[in-house]
PDB file of C-alpha atoms in Angstrom:
ATOM      1  CA  MET A   1     -13.746 -11.287  13.309  1.00  0.00           C
ATOM      2  CA  LYS A   2     -10.025 -10.735  12.803  1.00  0.00           C
ATOM      3  CA  PRO A   3      -9.114  -8.358   9.954  1.00  0.00           C
ATOM      4  CA  THR A   4      -7.273  -9.354   6.796  1.00  0.00           C
ATOM      5  CA  LEU A   5      -4.000  -7.961   5.470  1.00  0.00           C
ATOM      6  CA  LEU A   6      -4.177  -7.489   1.696  1.00  0.00           C
ATOM      7  CA  ILE A   7      -0.705  -7.121   0.176  1.00  0.00           C
ATOM      8  CA  LEU A   8      -0.334  -5.514  -3.255  1.00  0.00           C
ATOM      9  CA  ALA A   9       2.378  -7.620  -4.879  1.00  0.00           C
ATOM     10  CA  ALA A  10       1.391  -7.873  -8.546  1.00  0.00           C
ATOM     11  CA  GLY A  11       3.643  -5.049  -9.743  1.00  0.00           C
ATOM     12  CA  MET A  12       6.138  -5.737 -12.493  1.00  0.00           C
ATOM     13  CA  ALA A  13       9.021  -3.899 -10.730  1.00  0.00           C
ATOM     14  CA  SER A  14      10.320  -2.607 -14.062  1.00  0.00           C
ATOM     15  CA  ARG A  15      12.375   0.171 -12.452  1.00  0.00           C
ATOM     16  CA  TYR A  16      13.954  -2.263  -9.980  1.00  0.00           C
ATOM     17  CA  GLY A  17      14.978  -4.788 -12.618  1.00  0.00           C
ATOM     18  CA  SER A  18      13.770  -7.931 -10.787  1.00  0.00           C
ATOM     19  CA  MET A  19      11.010  -9.102  -8.449  1.00  0.00           C
ATOM     20  CA  LYS A  20      11.632  -6.779  -5.508  1.00  0.00           C
ATOM     21  CA  GLN A  21       8.571  -8.244  -3.764  1.00  0.00           C
ATOM     22  CA  ILE A  22      10.577 -11.379  -2.946  1.00  0.00           C
ATOM     23  CA  ASP A  23      14.086  -9.944  -2.846  1.00  0.00           C
ATOM     24  CA  GLY A  24      15.982 -10.407   0.415  1.00  0.00           C
ATOM     25  CA  PHE A  25      16.694  -7.371   2.619  1.00  0.00           C
ATOM     26  CA  GLY A  26      16.952  -8.793   6.156  1.00  0.00           C
ATOM     27  CA  PRO A  27      20.000 -10.469   7.743  1.00  0.00           C
ATOM     28  CA  ASN A  28      18.702 -13.910   6.754  1.00  0.00           C
ATOM     29  CA  GLY A  29      17.230 -12.933   3.417  1.00  0.00           C
ATOM     30  CA  GLU A  30      13.912 -11.716   4.811  1.00  0.00           C
ATOM     31  CA  THR A  31      11.756  -9.780   2.353  1.00  0.00           C
ATOM     32  CA  ILE A  32      10.102  -6.497   3.266  1.00  0.00           C
ATOM     33  CA  ILE A  33       6.809  -8.407   3.166  1.00  0.00           C
ATOM     34  CA  ASP A  34       8.108 -10.673   5.946  1.00  0.00           C
ATOM     35  CA  TYR A  35       8.352  -7.734   8.321  1.00  0.00           C
ATOM     36  CA  SER A  36       4.863  -6.497   7.419  1.00  0.00           C
ATOM     37  CA  ILE A  37       3.369  -9.955   7.977  1.00  0.00           C
ATOM     38  CA  HIS A  38       5.263 -10.370  11.252  1.00  0.00           C
ATOM     39  CA  ASP A  39       3.897  -7.038  12.512  1.00  0.00           C
ATOM     40  CA  ALA A  40       0.374  -7.793  11.264  1.00  0.00           C
ATOM     41  CA  ILE A  41       0.213 -11.158  13.050  1.00  0.00           C
ATOM     42  CA  LYS A  42       1.468  -9.538  16.252  1.00  0.00           C
ATOM     43  CA  ALA A  43      -1.225  -6.845  15.885  1.00  0.00           C
ATOM     44  CA  GLY A  44      -4.019  -9.424  15.556  1.00  0.00           C
ATOM     45  CA  PHE A  45      -4.657  -9.887  11.830  1.00  0.00           C
ATOM     46  CA  GLY A  46      -6.096 -13.298  10.998  1.00  0.00           C
ATOM     47  CA  LYS A  47      -5.554 -13.698   7.266  1.00  0.00           C
ATOM     48  CA  ILE A  48      -2.851 -12.753   4.783  1.00  0.00           C
ATOM     49  CA  SER A  49      -3.977 -12.283   1.176  1.00  0.00           C
ATOM     50  CA  PHE A  50      -1.392 -11.754  -1.544  1.00  0.00           C
ATOM     51  CA  ILE A  51      -2.500  -9.962  -4.707  1.00  0.00           C
ATOM     52  CA  ILE A  52      -0.135 -11.295  -7.341  1.00  0.00           C
ATOM     53  CA  ARG A  53       0.141 -12.181 -10.992  1.00  0.00           C
ATOM     54  CA  GLU A  54      -0.695 -15.843 -11.484  1.00  0.00           C
ATOM     55  CA  GLU A  55       2.811 -16.669 -12.714  1.00  0.00           C
ATOM     56  CA  PHE A  56       4.173 -15.582  -9.299  1.00  0.00           C
ATOM     57  CA  LEU A  57       2.148 -18.193  -7.390  1.00  0.00           C
ATOM     58  CA  ASP A  58       4.753 -20.933  -7.021  1.00  0.00           C
ATOM     59  CA  SER A  59       7.422 -18.463  -5.910  1.00  0.00           C
ATOM     60  CA  PHE A  60       5.189 -16.909  -3.269  1.00  0.00           C
ATOM     61  CA  LYS A  61       4.017 -20.256  -1.938  1.00  0.00           C
ATOM     62  CA  SER A  62       7.557 -21.598  -1.613  1.00  0.00           C
ATOM     63  CA  ILE A  63       8.829 -18.464   0.144  1.00  0.00           C
ATOM     64  CA  PHE A  64       5.993 -17.600   2.536  1.00  0.00           C
ATOM     65  CA  GLU A  65       3.981 -20.722   3.329  1.00  0.00           C
ATOM     66  CA  PRO A  66       6.783 -22.550   5.214  1.00  0.00           C
ATOM     67  CA  LYS A  67       7.322 -19.461   7.366  1.00  0.00           C
ATOM     68  CA  LEU A  68       3.624 -18.981   8.132  1.00  0.00           C
ATOM     69  CA  LYS A  69       2.704 -22.593   8.815  1.00  0.00           C
ATOM     70  CA  GLY A  70       1.478 -22.970  12.384  1.00  0.00           C
ATOM     71  CA  ARG A  71       1.323 -19.219  13.024  1.00  0.00           C
ATOM     72  CA  GLY A  72      -2.461 -19.061  13.339  1.00  0.00           C
ATOM     73  CA  VAL A  73      -3.153 -17.165  10.134  1.00  0.00           C
ATOM     74  CA  GLU A  74      -4.920 -18.149   6.939  1.00  0.00           C
ATOM     75  CA  VAL A  75      -3.051 -17.519   3.685  1.00  0.00           C
ATOM     76  CA  ASP A  76      -4.628 -17.050   0.279  1.00  0.00           C
ATOM     77  CA  TYR A  77      -3.837 -15.613  -3.127  1.00  0.00           C
ATOM     78  CA  VAL A  78      -5.664 -13.253  -5.453  1.00  0.00           C
ATOM     79  CA  PHE A  79      -4.728 -12.916  -9.111  1.00  0.00           C
ATOM     80  CA  GLN A  80      -4.726  -9.511 -10.787  1.00  0.00           C
ATOM     81  CA  ASN A  81      -4.976  -9.856 -14.549  1.00  0.00           C
ATOM     82  CA  PHE A  82      -6.315  -8.140 -17.650  1.00  0.00           C
ATOM     83  CA  ASP A  83      -9.669  -9.960 -17.901  1.00  0.00           C
ATOM     84  CA  LEU A  84     -12.468  -7.394 -17.750  1.00  0.00           C
ATOM     85  CA  THR A  85     -15.419  -9.764 -18.222  1.00  0.00           C
ATOM     86  CA  PRO A  86     -15.920 -10.264 -14.441  1.00  0.00           C
ATOM     87  CA  PHE A  87     -16.706  -6.534 -14.314  1.00  0.00           C
ATOM     88  CA  GLY A  88     -19.279  -6.710 -17.117  1.00  0.00           C
ATOM     89  CA  ILE A  89     -16.926  -5.298 -19.762  1.00  0.00           C
ATOM     90  CA  ASP A  90     -17.062  -7.483 -22.872  1.00  0.00           C
ATOM     91  CA  LYS A  91     -14.061  -6.172 -24.742  1.00  0.00           C
ATOM     92  CA  GLU A  92     -10.318  -6.713 -24.792  1.00  0.00           C
ATOM     93  CA  ILE A  93      -8.193  -3.654 -24.189  1.00  0.00           C
ATOM     94  CA  GLU A  94      -4.516  -3.864 -25.025  1.00  0.00           C
ATOM     95  CA  ARG A  95      -2.320  -3.034 -22.024  1.00  0.00           C
ATOM     96  CA  ALA A  96       1.232  -3.775 -20.905  1.00  0.00           C
ATOM     97  CA  LYS A  97       0.543  -3.427 -17.155  1.00  0.00           C
ATOM     98  CA  PRO A  98      -2.435  -4.002 -14.824  1.00  0.00           C
ATOM     99  CA  TRP A  99      -5.119  -1.412 -14.173  1.00  0.00           C
ATOM    100  CA  GLY A 100      -3.735  -0.045 -10.888  1.00  0.00           C
ATOM    101  CA  THR A 101      -4.037  -0.438  -7.134  1.00  0.00           C
ATOM    102  CA  ALA A 102      -7.816   0.047  -6.811  1.00  0.00           C
ATOM    103  CA  HIS A 103      -8.344  -2.569  -9.517  1.00  0.00           C
ATOM    104  CA  ALA A 104      -6.041  -4.894  -7.549  1.00  0.00           C
ATOM    105  CA  VAL A 105      -8.243  -4.421  -4.480  1.00  0.00           C
ATOM    106  CA  LEU A 106     -11.336  -5.186  -6.555  1.00  0.00           C
ATOM    107  CA  ALA A 107      -9.738  -8.446  -7.666  1.00  0.00           C
ATOM    108  CA  ALA A 108     -10.133  -9.655  -4.063  1.00  0.00           C
ATOM    109  CA  ARG A 109     -13.859  -8.942  -3.861  1.00  0.00           C
ATOM    110  CA  ASN A 110     -14.886 -12.626  -3.882  1.00  0.00           C
ATOM    111  CA  GLN A 111     -12.323 -13.703  -1.267  1.00  0.00           C
ATOM    112  CA  ILE A 112     -12.639 -11.102   1.498  1.00  0.00           C
ATOM    113  CA  ASN A 113     -15.680 -10.914   3.774  1.00  0.00           C
ATOM    114  CA  GLU A 114     -14.171  -9.083   6.744  1.00  0.00           C
ATOM    115  CA  PRO A 115     -12.615  -5.669   7.414  1.00  0.00           C
ATOM    116  CA  PHE A 116      -9.209  -5.446   5.762  1.00  0.00           C
ATOM    117  CA  CYS A 117      -6.255  -3.183   5.188  1.00  0.00           C
ATOM    118  CA  VAL A 118      -4.222  -2.703   2.030  1.00  0.00           C
ATOM    119  CA  ILE A 119      -0.450  -2.199   1.887  1.00  0.00           C
ATOM    120  CA  ASN A 120       2.313  -2.207  -0.704  1.00  0.00           C
ATOM    121  CA  ALA A 121       4.609  -5.235  -0.831  1.00  0.00           C
ATOM    122  CA  ASP A 122       7.755  -3.138  -1.170  1.00  0.00           C
ATOM    123  CA  ASP A 123       7.189  -0.675   1.684  1.00  0.00           C
ATOM    124  CA  TYR A 124       8.155  -0.969   5.353  1.00  0.00           C
ATOM    125  CA  TYR A 125       5.466   0.515   7.612  1.00  0.00           C
ATOM    126  CA  GLY A 126       6.360  -0.283  11.246  1.00  0.00           C
ATOM    127  CA  TYR A 127       4.426  -2.153  13.954  1.00  0.00           C
ATOM    128  CA  ASP A 128       2.671   0.932  15.334  1.00  0.00           C
ATOM    129  CA  SER A 129       0.792   1.325  12.044  1.00  0.00           C
ATOM    130  CA  PHE A 130      -0.493  -2.262  12.057  1.00  0.00           C
ATOM    131  CA  GLU A 131      -1.500  -2.075  15.712  1.00  0.00           C
ATOM    132  CA  LYS A 132      -3.496   1.127  15.197  1.00  0.00           C
ATOM    133  CA  MET A 133      -5.103  -0.108  11.979  1.00  0.00           C
ATOM    134  CA  ALA A 134      -6.112  -3.420  13.592  1.00  0.00           C
ATOM    135  CA  LYS A 135      -7.793  -1.498  16.412  1.00  0.00           C
ATOM    136  CA  PHE A 136      -9.636   0.727  13.936  1.00  0.00           C
ATOM    137  CA  LEU A 137     -10.827  -2.202  11.821  1.00  0.00           C
ATOM    138  CA  THR A 138     -12.127  -4.133  14.824  1.00  0.00           C
ATOM    139  CA  THR A 139     -13.711  -1.254  16.775  1.00  0.00           C
ATOM    140  CA  GLU A 140     -14.551   1.651  14.461  1.00  0.00           C
ATOM    141  CA  ALA A 141     -14.750   0.686  10.801  1.00  0.00           C
ATOM    142  CA  ASP A 142     -18.117   0.410   9.099  1.00  0.00           C
ATOM    143  CA  ASP A 143     -19.401   0.683   5.543  1.00  0.00           C
ATOM    144  CA  THR A 144     -19.203   4.480   5.551  1.00  0.00           C
ATOM    145  CA  HIS A 145     -16.129   4.954   7.748  1.00  0.00           C
ATOM    146  CA  TYR A 146     -12.722   3.928   6.420  1.00  0.00           C
ATOM    147  CA  ALA A 147      -9.164   4.934   7.278  1.00  0.00           C
ATOM    148  CA  LEU A 148      -5.630   5.457   6.135  1.00  0.00           C
ATOM    149  CA  VAL A 149      -2.427   5.647   8.138  1.00  0.00           C
ATOM    150  CA  GLY A 150      -0.932   9.130   7.949  1.00  0.00           C
ATOM    151  CA  TYR A 151       2.855   9.238   8.117  1.00  0.00           C
ATOM    152  CA  GLN A 152       4.736  12.317   9.269  1.00  0.00           C
ATOM    153  CA  ILE A 153       6.241  13.662   6.080  1.00  0.00           C
ATOM    154  CA  ASP A 154       9.773  14.092   7.443  1.00  0.00           C
ATOM    155  CA  ARG A 155       9.787  10.368   8.348  1.00  0.00           C
ATOM    156  CA  THR A 156       9.181   9.328   4.729  1.00  0.00           C
ATOM    157  CA  LEU A 157      11.724  11.378   2.782  1.00  0.00           C
ATOM    158  CA  SER A 158      15.034  10.449   1.233  1.00  0.00           C
ATOM    159  CA  ASP A 159      18.381  12.070   1.898  1.00  0.00           C
ATOM    160  CA  HIS A 160      19.239  11.426  -1.750  1.00  0.00           C
ATOM    161  CA  GLY A 161      16.777  13.609  -3.629  1.00  0.00           C
ATOM    162  CA  SER A 162      13.167  14.674  -4.022  1.00  0.00           C
ATOM    163  CA  VAL A 163      10.194  12.289  -3.981  1.00  0.00           C
ATOM    164  CA  SER A 164       6.465  12.344  -4.703  1.00  0.00           C
ATOM    165  CA  ARG A 165       4.067  12.262  -1.757  1.00  0.00           C
ATOM    166  CA  GLY A 166       0.298  12.337  -1.326  1.00  0.00           C
ATOM    167  CA  VAL A 167      -0.190  15.178   1.167  1.00  0.00           C
ATOM    168  CA  CYS A 168      -3.347  14.746   3.261  1.00  0.00           C
ATOM    169  CA  GLU A 169      -5.649  17.611   4.115  1.00  0.00           C
ATOM    170  CA  VAL A 170      -7.261  16.765   7.467  1.00  0.00           C
ATOM    171  CA  ASN A 171     -10.288  18.435   9.076  1.00  0.00           C
ATOM    172  CA  ALA A 172     -11.002  19.099  12.758  1.00  0.00           C
ATOM    173  CA  LEU A 173     -12.579  15.644  13.125  1.00  0.00           C
ATOM    174  CA  GLY A 174      -9.368  13.960  11.997  1.00  0.00           C
ATOM    175  CA  ASN A 175     -10.839  12.928   8.651  1.00  0.00           C
ATOM    176  CA  MET A 176      -9.200  13.412   5.284  1.00  0.00           C
ATOM    177  CA  THR A 177     -10.804  15.976   3.018  1.00  0.00           C
ATOM    178  CA  GLU A 178      -8.456  15.425   0.071  1.00  0.00           C
ATOM    179  CA  VAL A 179      -5.031  14.173  -0.965  1.00  0.00           C
ATOM    180  CA  ASN A 180      -2.810  16.475  -3.001  1.00  0.00           C
ATOM    181  CA  GLU A 181      -0.049  14.803  -4.969  1.00  0.00           C
ATOM    182  CA  ARG A 182       3.199  16.746  -4.582  1.00  0.00           C
ATOM    183  CA  THR A 183       5.721  15.518  -7.114  1.00  0.00           C
ATOM    184  CA  GLU A 184       8.895  17.194  -5.813  1.00  0.00           C
ATOM    185  CA  VAL A 185       9.180  17.011  -2.010  1.00  0.00           C
ATOM    186  CA  TYR A 186      12.557  17.253  -0.316  1.00  0.00           C
ATOM    187  CA  PHE A 187      14.585  18.189   2.743  1.00  0.00           C
ATOM    188  CA  LYS A 188      16.134  21.642   2.753  1.00  0.00           C
ATOM    189  CA  GLU A 189      19.619  22.175   4.174  1.00  0.00           C
ATOM    190  CA  ASP A 190      18.203  23.241   7.550  1.00  0.00           C
ATOM    191  CA  GLY A 191      16.160  20.019   7.889  1.00  0.00           C
ATOM    192  CA  SER A 192      12.818  21.594   7.049  1.00  0.00           C
ATOM    193  CA  VAL A 193      10.587  20.199   4.310  1.00  0.00           C
ATOM    194  CA  ALA A 194       9.450  21.892   1.123  1.00  0.00           C
ATOM    195  CA  TYR A 195       7.965  21.056  -2.252  1.00  0.00           C
ATOM    196  CA  LYS A 196       8.242  22.678  -5.653  1.00  0.00           C
ATOM    197  CA  ASP A 197       5.618  23.157  -8.307  1.00  0.00           C
ATOM    198  CA  THR A 198       5.207  25.460 -11.287  1.00  0.00           C
ATOM    199  CA  THR A 199       4.769  28.454  -8.981  1.00  0.00           C
ATOM    200  CA  GLY A 200       7.967  27.885  -6.998  1.00  0.00           C
ATOM    201  CA  GLU A 201       9.022  26.489  -3.625  1.00  0.00           C
ATOM    202  CA  HIS A 202       6.542  26.041  -0.773  1.00  0.00           C
ATOM    203  CA  PRO A 203       7.212  25.013   2.856  1.00  0.00           C
ATOM    204  CA  LEU A 204       5.512  22.004   4.433  1.00  0.00           C
ATOM    205  CA  PRO A 205       5.402  21.565   8.213  1.00  0.00           C
ATOM    206  CA  ASN A 206       7.437  18.530   9.266  1.00  0.00           C
ATOM    207  CA  GLU A 207       4.364  17.081  10.989  1.00  0.00           C
ATOM    208  CA  THR A 208       2.318  17.129   7.756  1.00  0.00           C
ATOM    209  CA  ARG A 209       0.603  13.776   7.220  1.00  0.00           C
ATOM    210  CA  VAL A 210       1.080  11.868   3.972  1.00  0.00           C
ATOM    211  CA  SER A 211      -0.446   8.706   2.561  1.00  0.00           C
ATOM    212  CA  MET A 212       1.929   5.802   1.919  1.00  0.00           C
ATOM    213  CA  ASN A 213      -0.831   3.514   0.598  1.00  0.00           C
ATOM    214  CA  PHE A 214      -1.858   1.960   3.937  1.00  0.00           C
ATOM    215  CA  TRP A 215      -5.675   1.885   3.776  1.00  0.00           C
ATOM    216  CA  GLY A 216      -8.417   0.332   5.894  1.00  0.00           C
ATOM    217  CA  PHE A 217     -11.789  -0.769   4.451  1.00  0.00           C
ATOM    218  CA  THR A 218     -14.794  -3.006   4.911  1.00  0.00           C
ATOM    219  CA  PRO A 219     -16.017  -5.218   2.028  1.00  0.00           C
ATOM    220  CA  ALA A 220     -18.574  -2.521   1.154  1.00  0.00           C
ATOM    221  CA  VAL A 221     -15.815  -0.755  -0.771  1.00  0.00           C
ATOM    222  CA  PHE A 222     -15.990  -3.439  -3.470  1.00  0.00           C
ATOM    223  CA  GLN A 223     -19.582  -2.571  -4.364  1.00  0.00           C
ATOM    224  CA  GLN A 224     -18.836   1.144  -4.053  1.00  0.00           C
ATOM    225  CA  SER A 225     -15.785   1.103  -6.338  1.00  0.00           C
ATOM    226  CA  GLU A 226     -16.788  -1.382  -9.032  1.00  0.00           C
ATOM    227  CA  PRO A 227     -19.007   1.084 -10.955  1.00  0.00           C
ATOM    228  CA  MET A 228     -16.162   3.617 -10.739  1.00  0.00           C
ATOM    229  CA  PHE A 229     -13.823   1.094 -12.315  1.00  0.00           C
ATOM    230  CA  ARG A 230     -16.178   0.419 -15.211  1.00  0.00           C
ATOM    231  CA  GLU A 231     -16.471   4.157 -15.841  1.00  0.00           C
ATOM    232  CA  PHE A 232     -12.687   4.525 -15.638  1.00  0.00           C
ATOM    233  CA  VAL A 233     -12.079   1.762 -18.184  1.00  0.00           C
ATOM    234  CA  MET A 234     -14.570   3.219 -20.646  1.00  0.00           C
ATOM    235  CA  ALA A 235     -12.998   6.660 -20.294  1.00  0.00           C
ATOM    236  CA  ASN A 236      -9.429   5.373 -20.648  1.00  0.00           C
ATOM    237  CA  GLU A 237      -9.606   2.475 -23.091  1.00  0.00           C
ATOM    238  CA  GLU A 238      -7.349   4.366 -25.499  1.00  0.00           C
ATOM    239  CA  ASN A 239      -4.832   5.273 -22.762  1.00  0.00           C
ATOM    240  CA  PRO A 240      -2.644   2.222 -22.004  1.00  0.00           C
ATOM    241  CA  LYS A 241      -0.885   3.992 -19.117  1.00  0.00           C
ATOM    242  CA  ALA A 242      -4.001   5.085 -17.215  1.00  0.00           C
ATOM    243  CA  GLU A 243      -4.297   3.448 -13.777  1.00  0.00           C
ATOM    244  CA  PHE A 244      -7.214   3.196 -11.378  1.00  0.00           C
ATOM    245  CA  PHE A 245      -5.591   4.152  -8.071  1.00  0.00           C
ATOM    246  CA  ILE A 246      -6.980   3.850  -4.533  1.00  0.00           C
ATOM    247  CA  PRO A 247      -6.796   7.639  -3.931  1.00  0.00           C
ATOM    248  CA  LEU A 248      -9.148   8.128  -6.902  1.00  0.00           C
ATOM    249  CA  VAL A 249     -11.708   5.927  -5.163  1.00  0.00           C
ATOM    250  CA  ALA A 250     -11.172   7.638  -1.815  1.00  0.00           C
ATOM    251  CA  ASP A 251     -11.555  11.081  -3.360  1.00  0.00           C
ATOM    252  CA  LYS A 252     -14.863  10.212  -4.985  1.00  0.00           C
ATOM    253  CA  LEU A 253     -16.248   8.531  -1.846  1.00  0.00           C
ATOM    254  CA  ILE A 254     -15.376  11.616   0.193  1.00  0.00           C
ATOM    255  CA  LYS A 255     -16.722  14.145  -2.311  1.00  0.00           C
ATOM    256  CA  THR A 256     -20.009  12.264  -2.792  1.00  0.00           C
ATOM    257  CA  GLY A 257     -20.455  11.859   0.953  1.00  0.00           C
ATOM    258  CA  THR A 258     -20.475   8.073   0.605  1.00  0.00           C
ATOM    259  CA  ALA A 259     -17.676   7.461   3.120  1.00  0.00           C
ATOM    260  CA  SER A 260     -15.231   9.267   5.371  1.00  0.00           C
ATOM    261  CA  PHE A 261     -11.565   8.410   5.871  1.00  0.00           C
ATOM    262  CA  LYS A 262     -10.027   8.751   9.309  1.00  0.00           C
ATOM    263  CA  VAL A 263      -6.352   9.712   9.171  1.00  0.00           C
ATOM    264  CA  ILE A 264      -4.602   7.522  11.761  1.00  0.00           C
ATOM    265  CA  PRO A 265      -1.360   9.250  12.794  1.00  0.00           C
ATOM    266  CA  THR A 266       1.767   7.180  13.330  1.00  0.00           C
ATOM    267  CA  GLY A 267       5.279   8.020  14.432  1.00  0.00           C
ATOM    268  CA  SER A 268       6.716   5.052  12.539  1.00  0.00           C
ATOM    269  CA  LYS A 269       9.453   5.668  10.020  1.00  0.00           C
ATOM    270  CA  TRP A 270       8.566   4.536   6.520  1.00  0.00           C
ATOM    271  CA  PHE A 271      11.044   3.291   3.951  1.00  0.00           C
ATOM    272  CA  GLY A 272      10.667   1.502   0.659  1.00  0.00           C
ATOM    273  CA  VAL A 273      12.373   0.326  -2.467  1.00  0.00           C
ATOM    274  CA  THR A 274      11.784   1.566  -5.997  1.00  0.00           C
ATOM    275  CA  TYR A 275      15.195   1.387  -7.650  1.00  0.00           C
ATOM    276  CA  LYS A 276      18.018  -1.135  -7.319  1.00  0.00           C
ATOM    277  CA  GLU A 277      20.076   1.591  -5.668  1.00  0.00           C
ATOM    278  CA  ASP A 278      17.562   1.649  -2.787  1.00  0.00           C
ATOM    279  CA  LYS A 279      18.456  -1.882  -1.709  1.00  0.00           C
ATOM    280  CA  GLU A 280      21.508  -0.931   0.345  1.00  0.00           C
ATOM    281  CA  ILE A 281      19.561   1.800   2.155  1.00  0.00           C
ATOM    282  CA  VAL A 282      16.731  -0.596   3.027  1.00  0.00           C
ATOM    283  CA  GLN A 283      19.161  -3.272   4.188  1.00  0.00           C
ATOM    284  CA  LYS A 284      20.856  -0.728   6.453  1.00  0.00           C
ATOM    285  CA  SER A 285      17.518   0.434   7.878  1.00  0.00           C
ATOM    286  CA  ILE A 286      16.472  -3.137   8.700  1.00  0.00           C
ATOM    287  CA  SER A 287      19.881  -3.873  10.228  1.00  0.00           C
ATOM    288  CA  GLU A 288      19.404  -0.882  12.538  1.00  0.00           C
ATOM    289  CA  LEU A 289      15.962  -2.153  13.586  1.00  0.00           C
ATOM    290  CA  VAL A 290      17.461  -5.568  14.382  1.00  0.00           C
ATOM    291  CA  ALA A 291      20.370  -4.001  16.278  1.00  0.00           C
ATOM    292  CA  ASN A 292      17.891  -1.955  18.338  1.00  0.00           C
ATOM    293  CA  GLY A 293      15.923  -5.068  19.262  1.00  0.00           C
ATOM    294  CA  VAL A 294      12.806  -4.240  17.252  1.00  0.00           C
ATOM    295  CA  TYR A 295      13.111  -7.569  15.417  1.00  0.00           C
ATOM    296  CA  PRO A 296      15.135 -10.731  16.065  1.00  0.00           C
ATOM    297  CA  ALA A 297      18.045 -11.405  13.717  1.00  0.00           C
ATOM    298  CA  ASN A 298      16.179 -14.440  12.386  1.00  0.00           C
ATOM    299  CA  LEU A 299      12.630 -13.169  12.055  1.00  0.00           C
ATOM    300  CA  TRP A 300      10.764 -16.471  11.968  1.00  0.00           C
ATOM    301  CA  ASN A 301      12.724 -18.494  14.538  1.00  0.00           C
TER     302      ASN A 301
END
């Protein structure tokens, strides 16, 4: 059974100022999602599922369905909303934004019956990552063995300031033992990497692996994470900014011995867009990939 690509695209993009999920970055207006889908199809994925807000549906259909018609992949849509009754929670909780990435994954629980991977809509991951994840999902994944792609930290940083990164601790078996969120990671003048916290500056080896939200699961994760979500909602009903993130689920599955997470190393360079100022950098990065023959100038021709 071919795996599914689940794309997290329901974000409100408040810091970007418009719908960055469908903004054009390629030479012919290609979105970042276009490049992820192109790489996923090439790697052997059989279905593309978009997690979106329902009001985005017409836009997504008009942009992506003409491109994907006849390409041998199924396309469907999952709506992330504020309705908690499907999770057995009979109360309305006032919120301005959805409940986070792990809640978005749970929204797909009735539409995915095969191994799948989860990515962000506004991040570029590189073909190597999709190829390795497809192999894992079709040959290794089971209901207690999941994965994430681990990016080399110096291939995810910005030349324009510090960033936050989830730094993976990996054991001798190649499995993640925990993810530590480092909120101020940056290049030093000599090209080495460091992070700062309340105790000062600390070096990080350039080959340190970080999570960029590229996860691989089987459908068992829905049943495993749903009780966690109910507990999270009850504990955070008075906190409108609390979000149920995928690393929270992964951490609990690891610590309870329910599942392991293989860290799949990749040499791909990651880049993404958070602020409007990032657009020019992303456009330049894609132009370089096209110039180097990684992608054709017109991706879908």
